[in-house]
mmCIF file of N, CA and C in Angstrom:
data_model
loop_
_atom_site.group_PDB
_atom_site.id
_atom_site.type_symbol
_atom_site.label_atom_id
_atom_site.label_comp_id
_atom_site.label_asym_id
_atom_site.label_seq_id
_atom_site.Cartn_x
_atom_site.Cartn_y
_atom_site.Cartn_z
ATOM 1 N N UNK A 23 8.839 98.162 -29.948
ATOM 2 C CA UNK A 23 7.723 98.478 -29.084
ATOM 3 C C UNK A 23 6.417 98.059 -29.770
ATOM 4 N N UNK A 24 5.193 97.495 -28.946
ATOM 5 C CA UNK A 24 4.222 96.765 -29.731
ATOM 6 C C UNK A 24 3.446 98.391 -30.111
ATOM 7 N N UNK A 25 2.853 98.292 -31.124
ATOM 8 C CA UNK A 25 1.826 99.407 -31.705
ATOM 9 C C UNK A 25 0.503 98.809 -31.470
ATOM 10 N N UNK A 26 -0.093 99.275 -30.931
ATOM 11 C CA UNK A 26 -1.592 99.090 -30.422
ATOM 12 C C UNK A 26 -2.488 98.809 -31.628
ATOM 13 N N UNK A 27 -2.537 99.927 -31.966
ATOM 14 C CA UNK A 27 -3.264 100.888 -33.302
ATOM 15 C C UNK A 27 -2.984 100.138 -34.003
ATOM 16 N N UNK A 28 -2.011 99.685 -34.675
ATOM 17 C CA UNK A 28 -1.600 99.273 -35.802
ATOM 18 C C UNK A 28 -1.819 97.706 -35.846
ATOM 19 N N UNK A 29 -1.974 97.121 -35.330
ATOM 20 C CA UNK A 29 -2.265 95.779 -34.548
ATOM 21 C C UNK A 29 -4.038 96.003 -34.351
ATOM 22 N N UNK A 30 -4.637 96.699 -33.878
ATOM 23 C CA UNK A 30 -6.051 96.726 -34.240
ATOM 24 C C UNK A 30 -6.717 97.130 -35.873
ATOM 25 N N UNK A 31 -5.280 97.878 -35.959
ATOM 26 C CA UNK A 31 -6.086 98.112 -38.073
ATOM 27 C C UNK A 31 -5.870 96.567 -38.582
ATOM 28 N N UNK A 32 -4.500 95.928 -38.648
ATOM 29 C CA UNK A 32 -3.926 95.120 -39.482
ATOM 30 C C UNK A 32 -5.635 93.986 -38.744
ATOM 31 N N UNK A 33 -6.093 94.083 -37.428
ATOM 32 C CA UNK A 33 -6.957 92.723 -37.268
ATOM 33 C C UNK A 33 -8.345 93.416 -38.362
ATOM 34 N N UNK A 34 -8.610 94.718 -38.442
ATOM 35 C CA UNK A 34 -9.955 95.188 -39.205
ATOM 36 C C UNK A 34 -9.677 94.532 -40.634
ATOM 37 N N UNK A 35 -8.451 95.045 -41.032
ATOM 38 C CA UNK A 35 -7.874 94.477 -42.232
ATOM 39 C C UNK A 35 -8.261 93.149 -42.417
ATOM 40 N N UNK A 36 -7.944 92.141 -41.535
ATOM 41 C CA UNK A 36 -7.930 90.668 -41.380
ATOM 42 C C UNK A 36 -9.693 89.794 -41.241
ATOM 43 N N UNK A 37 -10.333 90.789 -40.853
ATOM 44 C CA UNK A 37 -11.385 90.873 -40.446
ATOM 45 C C UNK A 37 -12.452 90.685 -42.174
ATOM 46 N N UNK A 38 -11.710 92.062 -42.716
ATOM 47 C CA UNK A 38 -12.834 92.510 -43.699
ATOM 48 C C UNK A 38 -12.257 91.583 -45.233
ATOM 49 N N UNK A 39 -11.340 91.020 -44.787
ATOM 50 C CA UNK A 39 -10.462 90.003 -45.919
ATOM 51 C C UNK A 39 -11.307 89.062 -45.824
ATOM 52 N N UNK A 40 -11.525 88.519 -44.653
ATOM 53 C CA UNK A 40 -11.966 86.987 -44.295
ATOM 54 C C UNK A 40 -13.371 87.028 -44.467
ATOM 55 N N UNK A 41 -14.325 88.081 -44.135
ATOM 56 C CA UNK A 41 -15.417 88.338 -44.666
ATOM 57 C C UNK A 41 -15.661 88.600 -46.169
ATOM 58 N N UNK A 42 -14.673 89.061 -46.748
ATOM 59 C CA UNK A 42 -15.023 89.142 -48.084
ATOM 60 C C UNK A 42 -14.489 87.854 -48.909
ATOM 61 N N UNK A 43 -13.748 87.013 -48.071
ATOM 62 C CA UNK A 43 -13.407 85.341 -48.731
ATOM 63 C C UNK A 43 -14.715 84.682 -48.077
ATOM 64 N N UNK A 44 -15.461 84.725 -46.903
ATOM 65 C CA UNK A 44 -16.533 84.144 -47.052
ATOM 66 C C UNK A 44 -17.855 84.395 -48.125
ATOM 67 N N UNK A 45 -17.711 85.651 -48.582
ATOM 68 C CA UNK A 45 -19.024 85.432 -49.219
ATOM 69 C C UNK A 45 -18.556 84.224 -50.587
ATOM 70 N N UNK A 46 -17.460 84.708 -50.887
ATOM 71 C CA UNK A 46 -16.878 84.089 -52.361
ATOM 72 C C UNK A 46 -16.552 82.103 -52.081
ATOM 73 N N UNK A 47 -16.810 82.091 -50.707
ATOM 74 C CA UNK A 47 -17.503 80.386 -50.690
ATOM 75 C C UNK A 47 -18.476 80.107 -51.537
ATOM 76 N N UNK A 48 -19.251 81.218 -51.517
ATOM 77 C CA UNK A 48 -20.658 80.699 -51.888
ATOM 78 C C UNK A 48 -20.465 80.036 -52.860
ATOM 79 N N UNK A 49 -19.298 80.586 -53.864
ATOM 80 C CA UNK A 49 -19.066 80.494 -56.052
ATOM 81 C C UNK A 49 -18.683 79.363 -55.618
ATOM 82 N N UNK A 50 -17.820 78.984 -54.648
ATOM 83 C CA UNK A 50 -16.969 77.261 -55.164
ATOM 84 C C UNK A 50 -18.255 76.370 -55.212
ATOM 85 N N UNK A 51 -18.322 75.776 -56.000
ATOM 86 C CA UNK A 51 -19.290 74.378 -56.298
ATOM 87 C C UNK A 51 -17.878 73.019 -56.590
ATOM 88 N N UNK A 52 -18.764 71.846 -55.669
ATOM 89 C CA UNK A 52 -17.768 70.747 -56.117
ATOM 90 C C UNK A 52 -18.651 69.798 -56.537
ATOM 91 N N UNK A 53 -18.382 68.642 -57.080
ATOM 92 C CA UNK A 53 -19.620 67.809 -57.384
ATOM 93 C C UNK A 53 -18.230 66.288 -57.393
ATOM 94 N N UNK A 54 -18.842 65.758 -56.806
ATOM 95 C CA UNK A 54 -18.454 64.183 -56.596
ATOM 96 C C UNK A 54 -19.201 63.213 -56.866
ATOM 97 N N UNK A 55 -18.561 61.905 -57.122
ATOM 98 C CA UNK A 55 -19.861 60.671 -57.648
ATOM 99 C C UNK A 55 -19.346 60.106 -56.728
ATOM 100 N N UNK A 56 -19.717 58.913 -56.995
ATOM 101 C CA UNK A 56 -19.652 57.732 -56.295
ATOM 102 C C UNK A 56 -20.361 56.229 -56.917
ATOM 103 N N UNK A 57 -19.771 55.350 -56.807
ATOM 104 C CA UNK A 57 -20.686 54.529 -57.970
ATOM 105 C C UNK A 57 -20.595 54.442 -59.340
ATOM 106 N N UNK A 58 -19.322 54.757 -59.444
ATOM 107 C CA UNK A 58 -18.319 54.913 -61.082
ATOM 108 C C UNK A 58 -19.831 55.765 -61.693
ATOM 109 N N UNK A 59 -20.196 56.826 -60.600
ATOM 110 C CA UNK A 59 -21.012 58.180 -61.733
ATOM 111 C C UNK A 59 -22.365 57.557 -61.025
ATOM 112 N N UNK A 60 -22.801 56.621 -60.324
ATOM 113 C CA UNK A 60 -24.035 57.092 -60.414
ATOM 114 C C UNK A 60 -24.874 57.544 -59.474
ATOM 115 N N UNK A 61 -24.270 57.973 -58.523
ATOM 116 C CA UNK A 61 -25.205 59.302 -57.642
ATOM 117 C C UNK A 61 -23.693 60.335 -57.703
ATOM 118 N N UNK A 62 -24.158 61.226 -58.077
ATOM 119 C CA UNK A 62 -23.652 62.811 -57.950
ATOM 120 C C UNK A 62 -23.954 63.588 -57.075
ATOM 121 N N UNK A 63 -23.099 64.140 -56.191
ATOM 122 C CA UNK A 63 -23.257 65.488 -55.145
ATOM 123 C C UNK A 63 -22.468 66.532 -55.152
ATOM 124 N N UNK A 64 -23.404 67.746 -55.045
ATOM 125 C CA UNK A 64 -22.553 69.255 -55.545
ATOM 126 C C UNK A 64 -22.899 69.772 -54.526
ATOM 127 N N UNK A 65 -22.010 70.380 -54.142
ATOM 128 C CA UNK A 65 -22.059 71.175 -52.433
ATOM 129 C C UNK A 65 -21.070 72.444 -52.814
ATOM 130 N N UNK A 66 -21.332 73.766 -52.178
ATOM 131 C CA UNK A 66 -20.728 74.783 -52.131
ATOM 132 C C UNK A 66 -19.253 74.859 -51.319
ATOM 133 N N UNK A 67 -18.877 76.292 -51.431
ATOM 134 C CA UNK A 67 -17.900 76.615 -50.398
ATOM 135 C C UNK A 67 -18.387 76.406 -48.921
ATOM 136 N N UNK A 68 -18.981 76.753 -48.620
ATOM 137 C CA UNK A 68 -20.061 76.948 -47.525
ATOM 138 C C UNK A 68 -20.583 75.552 -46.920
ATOM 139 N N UNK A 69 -20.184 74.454 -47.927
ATOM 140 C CA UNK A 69 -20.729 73.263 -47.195
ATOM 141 C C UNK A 69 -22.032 73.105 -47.251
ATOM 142 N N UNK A 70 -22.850 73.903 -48.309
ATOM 143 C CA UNK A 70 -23.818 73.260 -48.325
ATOM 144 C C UNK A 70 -24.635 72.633 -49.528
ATOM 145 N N UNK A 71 -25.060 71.496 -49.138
ATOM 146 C CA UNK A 71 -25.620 70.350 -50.622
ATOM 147 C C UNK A 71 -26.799 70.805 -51.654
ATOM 148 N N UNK A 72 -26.045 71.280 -52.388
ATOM 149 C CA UNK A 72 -26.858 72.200 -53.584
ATOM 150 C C UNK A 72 -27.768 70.979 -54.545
ATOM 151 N N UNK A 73 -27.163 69.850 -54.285
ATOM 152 C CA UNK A 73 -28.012 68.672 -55.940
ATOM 153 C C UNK A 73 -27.780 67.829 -55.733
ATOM 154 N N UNK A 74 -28.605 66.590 -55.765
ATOM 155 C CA UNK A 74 -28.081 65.100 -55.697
ATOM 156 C C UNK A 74 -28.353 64.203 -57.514
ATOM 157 N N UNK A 75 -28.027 63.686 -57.532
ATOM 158 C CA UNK A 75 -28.294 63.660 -58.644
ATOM 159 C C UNK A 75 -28.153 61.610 -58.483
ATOM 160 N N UNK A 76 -29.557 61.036 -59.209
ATOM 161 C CA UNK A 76 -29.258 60.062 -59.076
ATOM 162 C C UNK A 76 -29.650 58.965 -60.073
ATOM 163 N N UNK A 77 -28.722 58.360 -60.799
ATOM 164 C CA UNK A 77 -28.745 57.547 -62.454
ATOM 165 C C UNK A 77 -29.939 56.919 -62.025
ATOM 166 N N UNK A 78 -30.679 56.177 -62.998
ATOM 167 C CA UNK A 78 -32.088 55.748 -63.207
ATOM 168 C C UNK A 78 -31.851 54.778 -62.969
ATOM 169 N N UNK A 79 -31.120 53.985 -63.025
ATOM 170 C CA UNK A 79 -30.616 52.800 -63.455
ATOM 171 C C UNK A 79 -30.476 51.911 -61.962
ATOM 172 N N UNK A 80 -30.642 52.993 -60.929
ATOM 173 C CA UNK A 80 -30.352 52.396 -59.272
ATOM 174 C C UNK A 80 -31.611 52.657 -58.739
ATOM 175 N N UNK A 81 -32.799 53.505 -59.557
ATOM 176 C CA UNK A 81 -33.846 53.702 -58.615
ATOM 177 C C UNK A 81 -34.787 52.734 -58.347
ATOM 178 N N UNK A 82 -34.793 51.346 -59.104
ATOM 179 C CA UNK A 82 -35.210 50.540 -59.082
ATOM 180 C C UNK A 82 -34.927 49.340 -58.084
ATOM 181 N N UNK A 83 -33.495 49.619 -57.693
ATOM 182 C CA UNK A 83 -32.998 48.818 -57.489
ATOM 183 C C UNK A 83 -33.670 48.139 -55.960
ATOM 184 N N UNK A 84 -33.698 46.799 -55.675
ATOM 185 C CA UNK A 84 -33.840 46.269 -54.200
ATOM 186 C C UNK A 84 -33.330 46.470 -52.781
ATOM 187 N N UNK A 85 -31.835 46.807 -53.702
ATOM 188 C CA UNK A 85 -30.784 47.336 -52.030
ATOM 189 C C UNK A 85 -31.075 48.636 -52.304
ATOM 190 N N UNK A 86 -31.751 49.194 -51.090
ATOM 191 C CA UNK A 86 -31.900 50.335 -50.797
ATOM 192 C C UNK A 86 -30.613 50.576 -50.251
ATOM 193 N N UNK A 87 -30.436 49.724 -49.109
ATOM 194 C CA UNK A 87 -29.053 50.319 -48.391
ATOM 195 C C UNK A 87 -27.873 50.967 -49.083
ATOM 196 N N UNK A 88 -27.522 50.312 -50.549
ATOM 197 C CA UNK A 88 -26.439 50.132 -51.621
ATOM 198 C C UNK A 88 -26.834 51.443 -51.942
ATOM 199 N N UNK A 89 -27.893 52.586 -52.275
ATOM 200 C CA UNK A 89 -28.401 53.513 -52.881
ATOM 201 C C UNK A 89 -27.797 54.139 -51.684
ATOM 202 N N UNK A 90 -28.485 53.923 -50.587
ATOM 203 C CA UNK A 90 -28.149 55.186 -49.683
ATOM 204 C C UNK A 90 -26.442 55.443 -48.963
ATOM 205 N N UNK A 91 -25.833 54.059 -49.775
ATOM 206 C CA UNK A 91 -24.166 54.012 -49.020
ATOM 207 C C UNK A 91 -23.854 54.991 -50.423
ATOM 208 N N UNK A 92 -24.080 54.901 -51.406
ATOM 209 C CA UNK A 92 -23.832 55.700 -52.399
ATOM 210 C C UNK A 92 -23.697 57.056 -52.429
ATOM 211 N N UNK A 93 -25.009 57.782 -51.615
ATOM 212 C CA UNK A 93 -25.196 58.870 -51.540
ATOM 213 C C UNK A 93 -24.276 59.855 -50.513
ATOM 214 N N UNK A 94 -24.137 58.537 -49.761
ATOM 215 C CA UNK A 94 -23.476 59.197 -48.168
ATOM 216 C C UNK A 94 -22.260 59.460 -48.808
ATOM 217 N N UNK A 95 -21.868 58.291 -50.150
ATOM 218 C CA UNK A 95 -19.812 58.802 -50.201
ATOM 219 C C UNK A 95 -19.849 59.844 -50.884
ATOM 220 N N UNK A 96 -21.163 60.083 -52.060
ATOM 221 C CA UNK A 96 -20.841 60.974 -52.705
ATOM 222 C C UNK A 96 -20.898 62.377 -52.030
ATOM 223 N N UNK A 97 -21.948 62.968 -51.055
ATOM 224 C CA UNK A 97 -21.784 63.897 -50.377
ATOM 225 C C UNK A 97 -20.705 64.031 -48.933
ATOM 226 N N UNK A 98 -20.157 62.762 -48.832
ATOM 227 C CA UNK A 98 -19.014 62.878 -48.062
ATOM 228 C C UNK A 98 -17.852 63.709 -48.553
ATOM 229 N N UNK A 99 -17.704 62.814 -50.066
ATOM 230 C CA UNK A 99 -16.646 63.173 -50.892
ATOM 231 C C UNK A 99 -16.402 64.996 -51.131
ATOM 232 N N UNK A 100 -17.827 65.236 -51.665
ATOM 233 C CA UNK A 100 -18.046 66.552 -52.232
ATOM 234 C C UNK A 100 -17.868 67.503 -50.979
ATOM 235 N N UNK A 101 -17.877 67.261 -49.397
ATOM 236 C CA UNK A 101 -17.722 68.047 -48.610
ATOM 237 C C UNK A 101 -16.416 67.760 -48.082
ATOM 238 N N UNK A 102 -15.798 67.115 -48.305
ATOM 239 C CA UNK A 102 -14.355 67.304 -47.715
ATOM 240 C C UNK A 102 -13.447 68.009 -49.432
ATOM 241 N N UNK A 103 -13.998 67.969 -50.364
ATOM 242 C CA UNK A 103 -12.993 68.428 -51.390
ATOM 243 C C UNK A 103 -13.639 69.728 -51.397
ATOM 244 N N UNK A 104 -14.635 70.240 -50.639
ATOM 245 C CA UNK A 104 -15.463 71.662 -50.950
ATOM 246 C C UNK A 104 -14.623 72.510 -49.581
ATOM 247 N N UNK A 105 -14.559 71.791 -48.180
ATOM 248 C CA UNK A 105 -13.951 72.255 -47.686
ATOM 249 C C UNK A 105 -12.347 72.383 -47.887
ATOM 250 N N UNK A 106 -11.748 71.603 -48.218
ATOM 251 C CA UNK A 106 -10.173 71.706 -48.652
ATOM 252 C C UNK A 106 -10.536 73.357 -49.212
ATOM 253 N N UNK A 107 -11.232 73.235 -50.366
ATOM 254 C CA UNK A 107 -10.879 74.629 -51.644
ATOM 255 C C UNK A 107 -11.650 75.688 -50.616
ATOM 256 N N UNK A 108 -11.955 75.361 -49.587
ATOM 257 C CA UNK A 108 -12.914 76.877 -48.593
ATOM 258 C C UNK A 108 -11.315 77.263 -47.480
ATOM 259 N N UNK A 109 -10.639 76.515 -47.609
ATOM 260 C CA UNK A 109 -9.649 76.621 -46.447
ATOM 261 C C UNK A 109 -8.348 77.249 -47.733
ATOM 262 N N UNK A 110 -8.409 76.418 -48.479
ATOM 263 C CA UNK A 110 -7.188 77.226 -49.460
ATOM 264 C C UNK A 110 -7.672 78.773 -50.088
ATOM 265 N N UNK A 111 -8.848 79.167 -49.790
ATOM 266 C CA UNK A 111 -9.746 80.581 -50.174
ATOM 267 C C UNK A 111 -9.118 81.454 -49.343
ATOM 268 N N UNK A 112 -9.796 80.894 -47.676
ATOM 269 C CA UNK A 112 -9.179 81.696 -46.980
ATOM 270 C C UNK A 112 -7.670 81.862 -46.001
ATOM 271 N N UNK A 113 -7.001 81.243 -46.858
ATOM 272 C CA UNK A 113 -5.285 81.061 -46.755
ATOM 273 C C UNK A 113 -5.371 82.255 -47.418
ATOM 274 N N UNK A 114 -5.806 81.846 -49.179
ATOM 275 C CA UNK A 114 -5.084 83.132 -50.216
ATOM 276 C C UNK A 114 -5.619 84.669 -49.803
ATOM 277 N N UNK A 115 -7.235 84.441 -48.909
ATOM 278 C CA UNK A 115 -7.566 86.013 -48.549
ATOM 279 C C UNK A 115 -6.689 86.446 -47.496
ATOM 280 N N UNK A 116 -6.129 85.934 -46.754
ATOM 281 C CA UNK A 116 -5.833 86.565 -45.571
ATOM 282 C C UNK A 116 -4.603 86.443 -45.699
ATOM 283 N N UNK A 117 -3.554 85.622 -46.685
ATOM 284 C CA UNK A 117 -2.174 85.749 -46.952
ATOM 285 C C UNK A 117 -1.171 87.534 -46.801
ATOM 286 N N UNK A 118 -0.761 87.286 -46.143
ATOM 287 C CA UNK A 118 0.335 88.445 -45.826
ATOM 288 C C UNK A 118 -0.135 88.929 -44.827
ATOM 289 N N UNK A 119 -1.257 89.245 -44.320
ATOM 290 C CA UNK A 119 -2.045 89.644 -43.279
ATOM 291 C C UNK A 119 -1.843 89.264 -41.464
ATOM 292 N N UNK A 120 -1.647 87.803 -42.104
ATOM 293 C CA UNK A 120 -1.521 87.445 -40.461
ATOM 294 C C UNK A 120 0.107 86.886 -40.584
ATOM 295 N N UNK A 121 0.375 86.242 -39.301
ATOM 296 C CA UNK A 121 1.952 85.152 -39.665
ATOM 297 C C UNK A 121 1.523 84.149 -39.927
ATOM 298 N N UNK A 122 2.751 83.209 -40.285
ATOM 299 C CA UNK A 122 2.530 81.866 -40.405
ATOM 300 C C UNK A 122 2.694 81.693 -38.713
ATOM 301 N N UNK A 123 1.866 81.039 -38.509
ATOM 302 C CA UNK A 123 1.837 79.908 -37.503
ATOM 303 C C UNK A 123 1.417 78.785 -37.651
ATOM 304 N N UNK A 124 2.500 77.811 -37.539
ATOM 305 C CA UNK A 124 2.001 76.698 -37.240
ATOM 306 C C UNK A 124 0.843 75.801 -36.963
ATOM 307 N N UNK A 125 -0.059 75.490 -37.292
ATOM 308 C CA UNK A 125 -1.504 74.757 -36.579
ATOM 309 C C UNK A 125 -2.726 75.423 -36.508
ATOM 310 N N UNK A 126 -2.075 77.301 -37.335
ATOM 311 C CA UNK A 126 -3.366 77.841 -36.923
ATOM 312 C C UNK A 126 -4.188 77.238 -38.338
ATOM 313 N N UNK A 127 -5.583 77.371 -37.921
ATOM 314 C CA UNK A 127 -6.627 76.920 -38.896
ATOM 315 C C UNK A 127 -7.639 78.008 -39.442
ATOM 316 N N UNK A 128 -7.480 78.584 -39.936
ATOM 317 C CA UNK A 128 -9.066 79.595 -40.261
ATOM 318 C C UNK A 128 -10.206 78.984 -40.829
ATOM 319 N N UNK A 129 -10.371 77.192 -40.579
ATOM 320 C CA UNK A 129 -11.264 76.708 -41.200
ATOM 321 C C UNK A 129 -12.339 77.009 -40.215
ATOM 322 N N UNK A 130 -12.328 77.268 -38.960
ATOM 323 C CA UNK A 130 -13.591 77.571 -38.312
ATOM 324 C C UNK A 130 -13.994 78.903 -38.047
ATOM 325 N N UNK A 131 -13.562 79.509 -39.122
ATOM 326 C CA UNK A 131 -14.293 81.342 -39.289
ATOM 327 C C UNK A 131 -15.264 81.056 -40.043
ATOM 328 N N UNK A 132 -16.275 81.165 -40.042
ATOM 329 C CA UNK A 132 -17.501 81.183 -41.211
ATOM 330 C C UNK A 132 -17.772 79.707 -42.145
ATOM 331 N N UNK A 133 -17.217 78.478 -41.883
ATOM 332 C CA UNK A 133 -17.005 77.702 -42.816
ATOM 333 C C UNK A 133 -17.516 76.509 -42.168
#
């Protein structure tokens, strides 16, 4: 027989897990280059771009475009490896909590 109650605690439960794996996005920092090192981007759990960082050695340079394709991989990079570790966060918070299902995603709770 379904339990009501118990099925509304286990979602508070699920609730106050996933809220307490979002704040702890904030700690993940990733940092990616691009340019065998020379623009750097560090972005949080949270997805957002904390530093760019960019070698001296390109600020001079004529191709602007070459600078700014640089920047785009490195903060591309740093947000798809920041989100991977924000989605494996809230796997490990909410593990045992919910079922496995198939396809579900908790990457669009807070992230």
């Amino acid at each position: 027989m379904f339990d009501m109650f118990g099925m509304m605690g286990k979602m508070k439960d699920v609730q106050a897990k996933m809220k307490e794996a979002q704040e702890k996005l904030k700690d993940i920092t990733v940092t990616a280059e691009s340019g065998a090192g020379l623009v750097k981007a560090t972005v949080n759990g949270q997805r957002q771009l904390l530093k760019i960082e960019i070698d001296e050695s390109i600020m001079n340079v004529s191709d602007r475009e070459m600078v700014n394709d640089l920047v785009v991989a490195a903060v591309n990079n740093a947000m798809l490896t920041a989100g991977e570790q924000a989605q494996e966060e809230m796997r490990k918070s909410t593990e045992g909590l919910l079922p496995n299902i198939p396809g579900l995603d908790l990457g669009g709770f807070g992230l």
